[in-house]
Short mmCIF file of C-alpha atoms in Angstrom, two decimals:
data_model
loop_
_atom_site.label_atom_id
_atom_site.label_comp_id
_atom_site.label_asym_id
_atom_site.label_seq_id
_atom_site.Cartn_x
_atom_site.Cartn_y
_atom_site.Cartn_z
CA UNK A 1 64.94 151.40 208.09
CA UNK A 2 65.86 154.46 207.02
CA UNK A 3 69.55 153.76 206.99
CA UNK A 4 69.08 150.37 205.71
CA UNK A 5 67.63 152.52 202.64
CA UNK A 6 70.08 154.79 202.27
CA UNK A 7 72.44 152.02 202.37
CA UNK A 8 70.78 150.04 199.67
CA UNK A 9 70.14 153.46 197.59
CA UNK A 10 74.11 154.32 197.73
CA UNK A 11 75.06 150.55 196.57
CA UNK A 12 72.95 150.79 193.91
CA UNK A 13 74.42 154.31 192.83
CA UNK A 14 78.07 152.58 193.11
CA UNK A 15 76.63 149.68 191.15
CA UNK A 16 75.52 151.94 188.44
CA UNK A 17 78.29 154.25 188.19
CA UNK A 18 80.72 151.46 187.78
CA UNK A 19 78.47 149.61 184.99
CA UNK A 20 78.35 153.10 183.26
CA UNK A 21 81.86 153.38 183.27
CA UNK A 22 82.82 149.60 182.13
CA UNK A 23 80.33 149.89 179.23
CA UNK A 24 81.78 153.64 178.18
CA UNK A 25 85.39 151.71 178.31
CA UNK A 26 84.06 148.86 176.13
CA UNK A 27 83.18 151.36 173.75
CA UNK A 28 85.78 153.76 173.86
CA UNK A 29 84.42 156.38 175.01
CA UNK A 30 86.02 156.71 178.59
CA UNK A 31 89.54 156.14 179.44
CA UNK A 32 90.68 153.26 181.53
CA UNK A 33 93.83 152.69 183.98
CA UNK A 34 96.32 150.50 182.97
CA UNK A 35 98.45 147.99 185.32
CA UNK A 36 102.08 147.95 184.97
CA UNK A 37 103.28 144.95 182.98
CA UNK A 38 104.70 143.31 185.68
CA UNK A 39 101.27 143.18 187.57
CA UNK A 40 100.01 141.96 184.27
CA UNK A 41 102.44 139.18 184.01
CA UNK A 42 101.74 137.63 187.46
CA UNK A 43 97.78 137.65 186.84
CA UNK A 44 98.60 135.92 183.75
CA UNK A 45 100.54 133.81 185.49
CA UNK A 46 98.30 133.00 188.20
CA UNK A 47 95.11 132.38 185.81
CA UNK A 48 97.59 129.71 184.04
CA UNK A 49 97.89 128.01 187.30
CA UNK A 50 94.60 127.91 187.99
CA UNK A 51 93.65 126.49 184.86
CA UNK A 52 96.21 123.54 185.27
CA UNK A 53 96.05 122.63 188.70
CA UNK A 54 92.28 122.31 188.23
CA UNK A 55 93.22 120.00 184.81
CA UNK A 56 95.71 118.30 186.94
CA UNK A 57 93.63 117.68 189.86
CA UNK A 58 90.43 116.41 187.86
CA UNK A 59 92.08 113.80 186.17
CA UNK A 60 94.24 112.60 188.64
CA UNK A 61 90.93 112.01 190.66
CA UNK A 62 89.89 110.09 187.87
CA UNK A 63 92.90 107.95 187.83
CA UNK A 64 92.50 107.23 191.42
CA UNK A 65 88.69 106.66 191.00
CA UNK A 66 87.42 105.60 187.51
CA UNK A 67 84.02 105.32 188.84
CA UNK A 68 82.10 108.50 188.71
CA UNK A 69 78.90 107.42 190.72
CA UNK A 70 81.69 106.53 193.55
CA UNK A 71 83.55 109.96 193.08
CA UNK A 72 79.90 111.80 193.44
CA UNK A 73 79.08 109.42 196.57
CA UNK A 74 82.42 110.92 198.07
CA UNK A 75 82.00 114.26 197.38
CA UNK A 76 78.77 114.31 199.12
CA UNK A 77 80.05 112.41 202.17
CA UNK A 78 82.72 115.02 202.17
CA UNK A 79 79.96 118.04 201.83
CA UNK A 80 77.98 116.55 204.84
CA UNK A 81 81.26 116.55 207.03
CA UNK A 82 80.79 112.37 206.92
CA UNK A 83 83.26 109.82 206.62
CA UNK A 84 82.94 107.39 203.39
CA UNK A 85 82.25 103.97 204.37
CA UNK A 86 85.08 101.82 203.51
CA UNK A 87 85.19 100.09 199.96
CA UNK A 88 86.91 97.37 198.47
CA UNK A 89 88.83 97.86 195.35
CA UNK A 90 88.23 95.98 192.28
CA UNK A 91 91.34 93.73 192.82
CA UNK A 92 90.29 92.85 196.20
CA UNK A 93 86.66 91.95 194.84
CA UNK A 94 88.19 89.54 192.25
CA UNK A 95 90.47 87.94 195.01
CA UNK A 96 87.34 87.18 196.82
CA UNK A 97 85.72 86.14 193.94
CA UNK A 98 88.69 83.76 193.09
CA UNK A 99 89.01 82.10 196.90
CA UNK A 100 85.08 81.19 196.91
CA UNK A 101 85.23 79.87 193.46
CA UNK A 102 88.16 77.41 194.41
CA UNK A 103 86.31 76.39 198.00
CA UNK A 104 83.55 75.30 195.26
CA UNK A 105 85.36 73.64 193.06
CA UNK A 106 87.65 72.11 195.65
CA UNK A 107 90.83 73.51 196.96
CA UNK A 108 92.55 70.51 196.50
CA UNK A 109 91.77 70.38 192.76
CA UNK A 110 94.79 71.59 190.17
CA UNK A 111 92.18 74.57 189.18
CA UNK A 112 90.97 75.39 192.92
CA UNK A 113 94.56 75.59 193.96
CA UNK A 114 95.44 77.79 191.43
CA UNK A 115 92.45 79.79 191.83
CA UNK A 116 93.12 79.90 195.58
CA UNK A 117 96.61 81.34 194.86
CA UNK A 118 95.58 83.96 192.45
CA UNK A 119 92.56 84.82 194.32
CA UNK A 120 95.50 85.51 197.41
CA UNK A 121 97.46 87.58 195.12
CA UNK A 122 94.81 89.90 193.93
CA UNK A 123 93.53 90.41 197.56
CA UNK A 124 97.12 91.72 198.34
CA UNK A 125 97.52 93.77 195.09
CA UNK A 126 94.10 95.40 196.39
CA UNK A 127 95.74 96.20 199.42
CA UNK A 128 98.39 98.13 198.37
CA UNK A 129 96.20 99.89 195.73
CA UNK A 130 94.01 101.28 198.45
CA UNK A 131 97.22 102.34 200.23
CA UNK A 132 97.98 104.00 197.53
CA UNK A 133 94.99 105.91 196.96
CA UNK A 134 95.05 106.97 200.44
CA UNK A 135 98.36 108.37 200.19
CA UNK A 136 97.91 110.06 197.13
CA UNK A 137 94.69 111.75 198.15
CA UNK A 138 96.47 112.91 201.37
CA UNK A 139 100.11 114.10 199.81
CA UNK A 140 98.59 115.24 196.49
CA UNK A 141 95.12 115.70 195.63
CA UNK A 142 94.58 117.54 199.30
CA UNK A 143 96.95 120.29 198.66
CA UNK A 144 95.61 121.10 195.39
CA UNK A 145 92.17 121.33 196.64
CA UNK A 146 93.32 123.58 199.60
CA UNK A 147 94.51 125.93 196.39
CA UNK A 148 91.65 125.86 194.41
CA UNK A 149 89.03 126.59 197.22
CA UNK A 150 91.10 128.39 199.36
CA UNK A 151 94.26 130.55 198.25
CA UNK A 152 92.57 131.01 194.76
CA UNK A 153 89.21 131.93 196.35
CA UNK A 154 91.09 134.73 198.28
CA UNK A 155 92.83 135.72 194.86
CA UNK A 156 90.05 135.96 192.85
CA UNK A 157 87.98 138.05 195.69
CA UNK A 158 90.52 140.49 196.11
CA UNK A 159 91.16 140.96 192.21
CA UNK A 160 87.45 141.50 191.77
CA UNK A 161 87.81 144.05 194.47
CA UNK A 162 90.54 145.68 192.63
CA UNK A 163 88.86 146.10 189.56
CA UNK A 164 85.62 147.60 191.08
CA UNK A 165 88.29 150.04 192.87
CA UNK A 166 89.58 150.76 189.71
CA UNK A 167 86.17 151.52 188.20
CA UNK A 168 85.82 154.29 190.80
CA UNK A 169 88.61 155.59 190.27
CA UNK A 170 88.42 155.90 186.56
CA UNK A 171 84.92 157.43 187.41
CA UNK A 172 86.32 159.67 189.26
CA UNK A 173 88.66 160.97 186.92
CA UNK A 174 85.96 160.99 184.37
CA UNK A 175 83.85 163.14 186.83
CA UNK A 176 87.01 165.41 187.42
CA UNK A 177 87.35 166.00 183.73
CA UNK A 178 84.19 167.15 182.94
CA UNK A 179 83.79 169.35 186.12
CA UNK A 180 86.93 171.22 184.90
CA UNK A 181 85.60 171.47 181.44
CA UNK A 182 82.29 173.34 182.84
CA UNK A 183 84.25 175.13 184.77
CA UNK A 184 86.49 176.20 182.10
CA UNK A 185 82.83 177.24 179.91
CA UNK A 186 81.87 178.96 182.88
CA UNK A 187 84.98 181.19 183.26
CA UNK A 188 84.92 181.94 179.62
CA UNK A 189 81.64 183.17 179.90
CA UNK A 190 82.26 185.46 183.16
CA UNK A 191 85.02 186.89 180.79
CA UNK A 192 82.45 188.89 178.90
CA UNK A 193 82.03 192.39 179.91
CA UNK A 194 78.21 192.48 181.62
CA UNK A 195 75.50 194.96 179.97
CA UNK A 196 74.31 196.72 182.85
CA UNK A 197 70.81 197.34 180.72
CA UNK A 198 67.74 196.34 182.78
CA UNK A 199 67.45 193.00 181.52
CA UNK A 200 71.60 192.20 181.76
CA UNK A 201 72.79 192.40 185.27
CA UNK A 202 70.68 189.66 186.58
CA UNK A 203 72.31 187.09 183.90
CA UNK A 204 75.63 188.13 184.83
CA UNK A 205 75.32 187.16 188.32
CA UNK A 206 74.09 183.90 187.32
CA UNK A 207 77.00 183.21 185.41
CA UNK A 208 79.25 184.45 188.58
CA UNK A 209 76.85 181.90 190.83
CA UNK A 210 77.68 179.36 188.25
CA UNK A 211 80.94 179.73 188.14
CA UNK A 212 81.44 179.25 191.82
CA UNK A 213 79.21 176.28 192.21
CA UNK A 214 81.76 174.45 189.30
CA UNK A 215 84.70 175.52 191.44
CA UNK A 216 83.28 173.69 194.43
CA UNK A 217 82.41 170.75 192.16
CA UNK A 218 85.89 170.97 191.01
CA UNK A 219 87.40 170.86 194.33
CA UNK A 220 84.95 167.71 195.78
CA UNK A 221 85.88 165.72 192.27
CA UNK A 222 89.53 166.12 192.91
CA UNK A 223 88.70 165.23 196.84
CA UNK A 224 87.49 162.03 195.66
CA UNK A 225 89.62 161.21 193.23
CA UNK A 226 92.30 161.11 195.47
CA UNK A 227 90.45 158.91 198.19
CA UNK A 228 89.63 156.77 195.06
CA UNK A 229 93.57 156.22 194.04
CA UNK A 230 94.64 155.79 197.55
CA UNK A 231 92.37 152.98 197.83
CA UNK A 232 93.20 151.48 194.63
CA UNK A 233 96.93 151.87 195.36
CA UNK A 234 96.51 150.33 198.54
CA UNK A 235 94.29 147.33 197.04
CA UNK A 236 96.70 146.87 194.27
CA UNK A 237 99.37 146.20 196.76
CA UNK A 238 97.45 143.69 198.65
CA UNK A 239 96.35 141.88 195.34
CA UNK A 240 100.18 142.07 194.07
CA UNK A 241 101.63 140.38 197.22
CA UNK A 242 98.97 137.64 196.72
CA UNK A 243 99.77 137.08 193.07
CA UNK A 244 103.56 136.91 193.75
CA UNK A 245 102.70 133.97 196.49
CA UNK A 246 101.97 131.79 193.37
CA UNK A 247 105.78 131.20 193.65
CA UNK A 248 105.37 129.75 196.99
CA UNK A 249 102.55 127.83 195.85
CA UNK A 250 104.50 125.95 192.65
CA UNK A 251 107.16 124.88 195.25
CA UNK A 252 104.64 123.36 197.57
CA UNK A 253 103.00 121.81 194.40
CA UNK A 254 106.45 120.57 193.40
CA UNK A 255 107.04 118.69 196.67
CA UNK A 256 103.38 117.28 196.92
CA UNK A 257 104.18 115.87 193.06
CA UNK A 258 107.53 114.13 194.09
CA UNK A 259 105.35 112.70 197.30
CA UNK A 260 102.77 111.25 194.72
CA UNK A 261 105.69 109.74 192.27
CA UNK A 262 107.11 108.43 195.09
CA UNK A 263 103.96 106.73 196.31
CA UNK A 264 103.31 105.46 192.56
CA UNK A 265 106.29 104.14 192.38
CA UNK A 266 106.45 101.85 196.10
CA UNK A 267 102.97 100.95 194.58
CA UNK A 268 104.07 99.08 191.35
CA UNK A 269 107.08 97.70 193.21
CA UNK A 270 104.78 96.10 195.73
CA UNK A 271 102.43 94.72 192.64
CA UNK A 272 105.75 93.65 190.92
CA UNK A 273 106.91 91.88 193.88
CA UNK A 274 103.52 90.15 194.74
CA UNK A 275 103.47 88.96 190.90
CA UNK A 276 106.84 87.40 190.92
CA UNK A 277 105.73 85.65 194.22
CA UNK A 278 102.63 84.31 192.20
CA UNK A 279 104.59 83.08 189.59
CA UNK A 280 106.70 81.10 191.86
CA UNK A 281 103.73 79.88 193.50
CA UNK A 282 102.31 78.59 190.40
CA UNK A 283 105.18 76.81 189.28
CA UNK A 284 105.01 74.68 192.36
CA UNK A 285 101.35 73.67 191.65
CA UNK A 286 100.21 70.75 189.28
CA UNK A 287 100.60 72.35 185.63
CA UNK A 288 97.11 70.20 184.42
CA UNK A 289 97.10 71.68 180.85
CA UNK A 290 101.18 71.45 179.71
CA UNK A 291 102.22 67.95 181.20
CA UNK A 292 105.18 66.68 179.60
CA UNK A 293 107.19 64.16 181.39
CA UNK A 294 109.99 62.15 181.04
CA UNK A 295 110.79 58.26 180.78
CA UNK A 296 112.06 56.81 184.10
CA UNK A 297 116.08 56.07 183.66
CA UNK A 298 116.02 52.14 182.37
CA UNK A 299 119.58 50.46 182.66
CA UNK A 300 121.26 51.41 179.58
CA UNK A 301 124.84 50.41 177.96
CA UNK A 302 127.62 51.94 179.28
CA UNK A 303 128.33 55.46 177.89
CA UNK A 304 124.77 55.58 176.09
CA UNK A 305 122.66 58.97 177.03
CA UNK A 306 119.38 58.48 178.71
CA UNK A 307 116.86 59.21 176.08
CA UNK A 308 113.87 61.38 176.89
CA UNK A 309 110.41 61.46 175.13
CA UNK A 310 106.88 63.41 175.49
CA UNK A 311 104.24 60.87 176.18
CA UNK A 312 101.67 60.23 172.97
CA UNK A 313 98.56 59.31 174.34
CA UNK A 314 97.53 57.49 170.91
CA UNK A 315 100.67 55.00 171.62
CA UNK A 316 99.85 53.92 174.78
CA UNK A 317 98.34 50.62 175.27
CA UNK A 318 96.21 49.21 177.88
CA UNK A 319 97.75 46.73 180.24
CA UNK A 320 96.51 43.27 180.53
CA UNK A 321 96.28 43.50 184.22
CA UNK A 322 95.92 46.88 186.62
CA UNK A 323 93.26 48.77 185.18
CA UNK A 324 90.19 49.87 187.55
CA UNK A 325 87.09 51.70 187.74
CA UNK A 326 87.05 55.21 188.80
CA UNK A 327 84.13 57.46 189.56
CA UNK A 328 84.38 61.34 188.14
CA UNK A 329 84.22 63.85 191.07
CA UNK A 330 83.95 67.00 189.09
CA UNK A 331 83.87 68.21 185.89
CA UNK A 332 86.85 68.76 183.87
CA UNK A 333 87.94 69.90 180.68
CA UNK A 334 90.38 69.07 178.72
CA UNK A 335 92.71 71.73 177.95
CA UNK A 336 94.16 69.82 175.02
CA UNK A 337 93.97 66.82 172.80
CA UNK A 338 96.17 64.54 175.31
CA UNK A 339 93.79 64.86 177.78
CA UNK A 340 90.08 63.36 178.26
CA UNK A 341 87.11 65.21 179.31
CA UNK A 342 85.08 64.51 182.50
CA UNK A 343 81.51 64.67 183.29
CA UNK A 344 80.71 64.20 187.24
CA UNK A 345 79.61 60.99 188.39
CA UNK A 346 80.36 59.42 185.23
CA UNK A 347 82.57 55.95 185.65
CA UNK A 348 85.64 55.42 183.63
CA UNK A 349 88.42 53.05 183.36
CA UNK A 350 91.59 53.76 184.26
CA UNK A 351 95.50 53.07 184.36
CA UNK A 352 98.52 54.12 184.72
CA UNK A 353 101.71 53.53 182.55
CA UNK A 354 105.73 53.87 183.35
CA UNK A 355 107.22 57.14 183.19
CA UNK A 356 103.56 59.28 183.95
CA UNK A 357 103.13 61.69 186.50
CA UNK A 358 101.80 60.13 189.77
CA UNK A 359 98.88 63.18 189.66
CA UNK A 360 97.59 61.64 186.57
CA UNK A 361 96.29 58.16 184.97
CA UNK A 362 95.15 57.24 181.76
CA UNK A 363 91.36 56.92 181.46
CA UNK A 364 89.11 55.41 178.40
CA UNK A 365 85.28 55.80 177.68
CA UNK A 366 84.54 53.84 174.54
CA UNK A 367 86.81 54.30 172.16
CA UNK A 368 88.15 57.96 173.90
CA UNK A 369 91.17 57.99 175.76
CA UNK A 370 93.33 60.53 177.62
CA UNK A 371 95.39 61.61 180.64
CA UNK A 372 92.95 62.68 183.79
CA UNK A 373 93.81 64.03 187.09
CA UNK A 374 94.04 61.79 189.92
CA UNK A 375 92.41 64.48 192.26
CA UNK A 376 89.16 64.51 189.82
CA UNK A 377 88.78 60.68 190.35
CA UNK A 378 87.52 58.32 193.21
CA UNK A 379 89.06 55.10 192.54
CA UNK A 380 87.11 52.23 192.96
CA UNK A 381 87.97 48.58 193.93
#
């Protein structure tokens, strides 16, 4: 118990001494040991590295995971040393919704089949994004975090220790300076010729005793200064080596940056590939919103070119025979004025015209007329 009390008292005394030295330096009442220019440049470079590494790390986190709630959840799982549950990307969720909607609308319909293809593409894009996120987290984010939480904490700890030892060193210098000044004053008082009257010899003895005490104080202060200087020099060397290691950190982060760029380029290349494949697939599906067709080749005079016209609904006349009734299976919204909107379960009259795509019919409802997709109809006898 006594040992602990003494240790606490000693620690409090050291803290107080450092606080006094720091305050006097700020007030300009005490000298401060300055580090050499090379050491100062190393510390400035280290601080700059820490600042920008932290900013790049935080913004990369936002880029890879824009949702702050998801980032907090991942942080908590990491601190609890537990694996975060697998989470679908936004593109994968969109792909699932599109494919579920296609099943509801009918995968055989133009809209349903398109939804199915686009949904599958979105799922592939989401899977590529998940791979990119995992690769980037391992190859780029993890090394940056390891520097901030490992190397930089060690550097900060050693720098604080160096600053404390510098305060101790300057405090010893101040103490020695005061002891030498007091010894000089005592020596000046001792040079005066002693007065051996009744009351004077005692004062002379006291003066000589004080001079000896100050000499001992000077020797003690010099010894403490040598010890403090040795500890400070040793700590300065350790800190300097750590600060010079920032160059190796830059090299490591440069390699990680190249890996991040490669992962990002591979991700965008996959996205470009999937989107081009999707465009090819969509070009093979029936285009329900921009249909144009050509009249079939008819016998023509020799040398005359085939004529091609866009089908005009207002010019189409219902044939005298060949009209049929049809029941509408699904709601259909017309894409343009050439089409006819449909409501599920209604009955309309349909017929074909020469030169029209087999996937479409002409439908009539009262005075309304337009193209209707065959897949939305059930033809009645």
